[in-house]
């Protein structure tokens, strides 16, 4: 599943082909995505995309008449290709630009979405989201204050969009390991000092993934481009039972809130 760094890398990859360019046509070949594609997406035809923005894992293509919202869901991929490239299976949406380039959305599982946000409004999916992790709005004082009296496991607390957006399972596992915090520790019991460390490490982990992903940017303009799914060096995620890279003890794997959680009993304390 694409996580925030992959979505941000997608944004960086597609922006140069879209920003300042005019949308010629919006082709919807499959309107049954996670939510039905609204007819309003057509309102952007003939308009310039002023900016390609990201909010949590949503991409917003902004025009004066409103924004197109894209979410990659579980299996969505975006490519920028020439108009002449034939569609393949699961190519559901084409945003055709006057330049002859197309932003093509492919999504085998159709958990992604393509929606419309009128100007001056915030779509309901975006209305109640917490702070962006890479901005100052996400800081340890606020997170600490929000966590008081919370009995939720710190890992679930960190993955809750109300507290901070875009910290998915991979990055929650990684950041908690680096911060030395046991993922099952109640959020309300984690000290301010440890929140300071954790918030720094969440930002650093996401940042590093974006920088690493940036090296795949050239793929966006290729027909076989697989943006987002870049290889990363992970310390704990996907390594249950394997030796901890710090102390060599086998890593423990459990489920927390139905999500696989990998941690080191030795390095991560309650
Ligand atoms: Zn360890």
Short mmCIF file of C-alpha atoms and ligand atoms in Angstrom, two decimals:
data_model
loop_
_atom_site.label_atom_id
_atom_site.label_comp_id
_atom_site.label_asym_id
_atom_site.label_seq_id
_atom_site.Cartn_x
_atom_site.Cartn_y
_atom_site.Cartn_z
CA UNK A 1 0.00 0.00 0.00
CA UNK A 2 1.46 3.38 -0.91
CA UNK A 3 2.29 5.34 2.23
CA UNK A 4 2.88 9.06 2.61
CA UNK A 5 6.44 9.08 1.21
CA UNK A 6 5.31 7.24 -1.92
CA UNK A 7 2.45 9.69 -2.41
CA UNK A 8 4.78 12.64 -1.92
CA UNK A 9 7.21 11.15 -4.42
CA UNK A 10 4.30 10.68 -6.84
CA UNK A 11 3.42 14.35 -6.36
CA UNK A 12 6.99 15.40 -7.12
CA UNK A 13 7.06 13.08 -10.12
CA UNK A 14 3.87 14.26 -11.80
CA UNK A 15 3.98 17.98 -10.90
CA UNK A 16 6.39 19.11 -13.65
CA UNK A 17 4.02 17.71 -16.31
CA UNK A 18 0.87 19.21 -14.84
CA UNK A 19 1.55 22.51 -13.10
CA UNK A 20 0.85 25.46 -15.36
CA UNK A 21 -0.57 23.16 -18.06
CA UNK A 22 -4.14 23.01 -19.35
CA UNK A 23 -6.42 20.01 -18.95
CA UNK A 24 -7.88 19.08 -22.33
CA UNK A 25 -10.16 16.20 -21.37
CA UNK A 26 -10.87 14.03 -18.36
CA UNK A 27 -11.59 10.46 -19.44
CA UNK A 28 -13.31 8.21 -16.92
CA UNK A 29 -13.28 4.61 -18.16
CA UNK A 30 -14.26 3.11 -14.81
CA UNK A 31 -16.38 5.21 -12.48
CA UNK A 32 -16.75 2.57 -9.73
CA UNK A 33 -13.70 3.21 -7.66
CA UNK A 34 -13.82 3.25 -3.87
CA UNK A 35 -16.44 5.97 -4.27
CA UNK A 36 -18.23 6.69 -7.56
CA UNK A 37 -16.35 9.23 -9.68
CA UNK A 38 -18.56 12.37 -9.75
CA UNK A 39 -19.48 14.07 -13.04
CA UNK A 40 -18.02 17.31 -11.68
CA UNK A 41 -14.49 16.13 -12.52
CA UNK A 42 -15.35 17.25 -16.08
CA UNK A 43 -15.67 20.85 -14.85
CA UNK A 44 -11.88 21.09 -14.89
CA UNK A 45 -11.64 20.53 -18.64
CA UNK A 46 -10.08 23.53 -20.36
CA UNK A 47 -8.59 24.82 -17.11
CA UNK A 48 -5.02 25.22 -15.99
CA UNK A 49 -3.69 23.12 -13.11
CA UNK A 50 -2.22 25.80 -10.88
CA UNK A 51 -0.71 23.54 -8.29
CA UNK A 52 -0.34 19.85 -7.43
CA UNK A 53 -0.73 19.56 -3.68
CA UNK A 54 -0.75 16.73 -1.17
CA UNK A 55 -2.86 16.46 1.99
CA UNK A 56 -2.26 13.26 3.96
CA UNK A 57 -2.31 10.63 1.20
CA UNK A 58 -4.57 12.63 -1.12
CA UNK A 59 -3.23 14.44 -4.16
CA UNK A 60 -5.03 17.59 -5.22
CA UNK A 61 -4.81 19.04 -8.72
CA UNK A 62 -5.96 22.60 -8.19
CA UNK A 63 -7.76 24.71 -10.78
CA UNK A 64 -9.78 27.94 -10.37
CA UNK A 65 -13.02 25.96 -10.65
CA UNK A 66 -12.08 23.38 -8.04
CA UNK A 67 -9.65 20.56 -7.36
CA UNK A 68 -9.40 17.03 -8.61
CA UNK A 69 -8.65 14.68 -5.72
CA UNK A 70 -6.75 11.46 -6.26
CA UNK A 71 -6.02 8.71 -3.75
CA UNK A 72 -3.97 5.65 -4.67
CA UNK A 73 -5.80 3.33 -2.27
CA UNK A 74 -4.16 -0.10 -1.95
CA UNK A 75 -2.81 -0.59 -5.44
CA UNK A 76 -3.13 2.66 -7.38
CA UNK A 77 -0.38 3.92 -9.67
CA UNK A 78 0.07 7.14 -11.57
CA UNK A 79 2.06 7.52 -14.74
CA UNK A 80 2.68 10.42 -17.06
CA UNK A 81 2.74 9.12 -20.61
CA UNK A 82 2.15 10.20 -24.19
CA UNK A 83 -1.40 10.27 -25.46
CA UNK A 84 -0.55 7.53 -27.97
CA UNK A 85 0.26 4.88 -25.35
CA UNK A 86 -2.51 2.25 -25.43
CA UNK A 87 -4.44 1.61 -22.24
CA UNK A 88 -3.82 -1.60 -20.39
CA UNK A 89 -6.00 -3.53 -17.95
CA UNK A 90 -7.06 -1.48 -14.88
CA UNK A 91 -6.26 1.88 -16.49
CA UNK A 92 -9.36 3.67 -15.17
CA UNK A 93 -8.72 7.40 -15.54
CA UNK A 94 -6.85 9.58 -18.04
CA UNK A 95 -6.32 13.26 -17.46
CA UNK A 96 -5.35 14.42 -20.91
CA UNK A 97 -3.32 17.63 -21.08
CA UNK A 98 -3.11 20.07 -23.99
CA UNK A 99 0.59 19.15 -24.18
CA UNK A 100 -0.27 15.65 -25.44
CA UNK A 101 0.76 14.09 -22.14
CA UNK A 102 -1.66 12.03 -20.08
CA UNK A 103 -1.78 11.44 -16.34
CA UNK A 104 -2.99 7.85 -16.24
CA UNK A 105 -4.40 6.18 -13.14
CA UNK A 106 -4.20 2.41 -12.90
CA UNK A 107 -5.72 0.58 -9.94
CA UNK A 108 -6.35 -3.18 -10.02
CA UNK A 109 -8.11 -3.32 -6.64
CA UNK A 110 -10.08 -0.08 -7.11
CA UNK A 111 -9.68 1.10 -3.52
CA UNK A 112 -8.34 4.35 -4.86
CA UNK A 113 -10.53 7.34 -5.58
CA UNK A 114 -10.99 10.22 -7.99
CA UNK A 115 -13.14 13.01 -6.57
CA UNK A 116 -13.90 16.69 -6.91
CA UNK A 117 -13.61 19.53 -4.43
CA UNK A 118 -15.40 22.80 -5.28
CA UNK A 119 -13.41 26.01 -4.84
CA UNK A 120 -13.35 27.37 -1.30
CA UNK A 121 -14.61 24.10 0.15
CA UNK A 122 -12.90 21.23 1.91
CA UNK A 123 -14.01 17.76 0.85
CA UNK A 124 -15.43 15.77 3.76
CA UNK A 125 -12.65 13.20 3.44
CA UNK A 126 -10.12 15.95 4.13
CA UNK A 127 -12.09 17.90 6.70
CA UNK A 128 -11.08 16.13 9.91
CA UNK A 129 -7.48 15.29 9.25
CA UNK A 130 -4.77 15.98 11.81
CA UNK A 131 -1.50 17.83 11.20
CA UNK A 132 0.91 17.01 8.38
CA UNK A 133 3.88 15.12 9.86
CA UNK A 134 6.50 17.17 8.01
CA UNK A 135 5.21 20.54 9.19
CA UNK A 136 5.64 22.41 12.46
CA UNK A 137 1.97 21.72 13.21
CA UNK A 138 3.16 18.23 14.14
CA UNK A 139 5.25 18.76 17.27
CA UNK A 140 5.93 16.88 20.47
CA UNK A 141 4.22 19.32 22.82
CA UNK A 142 0.88 19.00 21.02
CA UNK A 143 1.20 15.25 20.58
CA UNK A 144 2.08 14.85 24.24
CA UNK A 145 -0.92 16.98 25.28
CA UNK A 146 -3.26 14.96 23.06
CA UNK A 147 -1.94 11.70 24.51
CA UNK A 148 -2.73 12.37 28.17
CA UNK A 149 -5.20 9.84 29.64
CA UNK A 150 -5.10 7.82 26.40
CA UNK A 151 -4.93 4.09 27.03
CA UNK A 152 -4.51 3.27 23.32
CA UNK A 153 -1.21 1.63 22.38
CA UNK A 154 1.29 4.27 21.27
CA UNK A 155 1.52 2.60 17.85
CA UNK A 156 -2.22 2.94 17.21
CA UNK A 157 -2.16 6.47 18.60
CA UNK A 158 0.54 7.37 16.10
CA UNK A 159 -1.36 5.78 13.22
CA UNK A 160 -4.59 7.64 14.02
CA UNK A 161 -5.19 10.38 11.42
CA UNK A 162 -6.61 12.69 14.06
CA UNK A 163 -3.25 12.89 15.84
CA UNK A 164 -1.06 13.07 12.75
CA UNK A 165 -1.74 12.07 9.14
CA UNK A 166 0.21 9.69 6.99
CA UNK A 167 2.10 7.65 9.56
CA UNK A 168 1.26 4.22 8.20
CA UNK A 169 2.21 0.83 9.52
CA UNK A 170 5.72 0.68 8.07
CA UNK A 171 6.76 4.06 9.43
CA UNK A 172 5.09 3.59 12.82
CA UNK A 173 7.06 0.35 13.29
CA UNK A 174 10.30 1.95 12.20
CA UNK A 175 10.00 5.17 14.19
CA UNK A 176 9.03 3.37 17.42
CA UNK A 177 12.01 1.06 17.05
CA UNK A 178 14.40 3.96 16.53
CA UNK A 179 12.87 5.80 19.49
CA UNK A 180 13.22 2.69 21.68
CA UNK A 181 9.52 2.75 22.61
CA UNK A 182 7.55 -0.49 23.01
CA UNK A 183 4.63 -0.30 20.53
CA UNK A 184 2.09 -1.59 23.10
CA UNK A 185 2.87 1.07 25.68
CA UNK A 186 -0.24 3.16 26.46
CA UNK A 187 0.07 6.53 24.70
CA UNK A 188 -0.82 8.34 27.92
CA UNK A 189 2.15 6.78 29.75
CA UNK A 190 4.83 7.88 27.31
CA UNK A 191 6.89 10.75 28.75
CA UNK A 192 7.27 14.15 27.12
CA UNK A 193 10.95 13.49 26.57
CA UNK A 194 10.17 10.30 24.66
CA UNK A 195 7.55 12.10 22.56
CA UNK A 196 10.21 14.63 21.64
CA UNK A 197 12.44 11.85 20.37
CA UNK A 198 9.58 10.03 18.66
CA UNK A 199 8.29 13.07 16.77
CA UNK A 200 11.79 13.86 15.55
CA UNK A 201 12.24 10.26 14.37
CA UNK A 202 8.86 10.13 12.62
CA UNK A 203 9.84 13.21 10.63
CA UNK A 204 13.32 11.90 9.93
CA UNK A 205 12.07 8.46 8.83
CA UNK A 206 9.49 9.93 6.44
CA UNK A 207 12.00 12.47 5.13
CA UNK A 208 14.60 9.82 4.39
CA UNK A 209 12.03 7.69 2.57
CA UNK A 210 11.03 10.66 0.40
CA UNK A 211 14.64 11.46 -0.45
CA UNK A 212 15.30 7.82 -1.27
CA UNK A 213 12.14 7.65 -3.37
CA UNK A 214 13.11 10.78 -5.21
CA UNK A 215 15.76 8.79 -6.99
CA UNK A 216 13.02 6.88 -8.83
CA UNK A 217 11.47 10.06 -10.25
CA UNK A 218 12.55 9.33 -13.79
CA UNK A 219 10.18 6.34 -13.81
CA UNK A 220 7.13 8.59 -13.90
CA UNK A 221 7.66 9.41 -17.52
CA UNK A 222 8.12 5.79 -18.56
CA UNK A 223 5.35 3.47 -19.62
CA UNK A 224 6.45 0.78 -17.20
CA UNK A 225 6.99 3.22 -14.36
CA UNK A 226 6.19 1.91 -10.95
CA UNK A 227 6.29 5.06 -8.87
CA UNK A 228 6.20 4.71 -5.15
CA UNK A 229 7.22 1.16 -4.59
CA UNK A 230 10.85 1.92 -4.01
CA UNK A 231 13.13 -0.34 -2.06
CA UNK A 232 13.97 0.95 1.37
CA UNK A 233 16.20 -0.15 4.11
CA UNK A 234 13.87 -1.13 6.93
CA UNK A 235 15.05 -1.99 10.44
CA UNK A 236 12.03 -3.91 11.76
CA UNK A 237 9.07 -3.88 9.35
CA UNK A 238 8.80 -7.24 7.59
CA UNK A 239 11.64 -8.67 9.71
CA UNK A 240 9.72 -10.58 12.43
CA UNK A 241 11.87 -13.43 13.84
CA UNK A 242 15.04 -12.06 12.26
CA UNK A 243 17.85 -10.68 14.43
CA UNK A 244 17.58 -7.10 15.67
CA UNK A 245 20.12 -4.96 13.82
CA UNK A 246 21.15 -3.36 17.11
CA UNK A 247 21.26 -6.18 19.72
CA UNK A 248 20.86 -9.30 17.48
CA UNK A 249 17.96 -10.73 19.56
CA UNK A 250 15.15 -12.12 17.33
CA UNK A 251 12.48 -9.47 16.63
CA UNK A 252 8.97 -10.13 17.96
CA UNK A 253 5.94 -9.93 15.66
CA UNK A 254 2.42 -9.42 17.04
CA UNK A 255 -0.83 -7.82 15.91
CA UNK A 256 -1.79 -4.45 17.36
CA UNK A 257 -5.18 -3.27 16.13
CA UNK A 258 -5.09 -5.95 13.37
CA UNK A 259 -1.84 -4.56 12.01
CA UNK A 260 1.43 -6.44 12.00
CA UNK A 261 3.81 -4.99 14.55
CA UNK A 262 7.46 -5.91 14.70
CA UNK A 263 9.65 -4.80 17.56
CA UNK A 264 12.65 -5.68 19.69
CA UNK A 265 11.87 -6.71 23.29
CA UNK A 266 15.38 -5.70 24.28
CA UNK A 267 15.72 -2.31 22.59
CA UNK A 268 12.14 -1.08 22.98
CA UNK A 269 11.08 -0.35 26.56
CA UNK A 270 7.73 0.30 28.19
ZN1 LIG B 1 17.33 -5.02 19.77
#
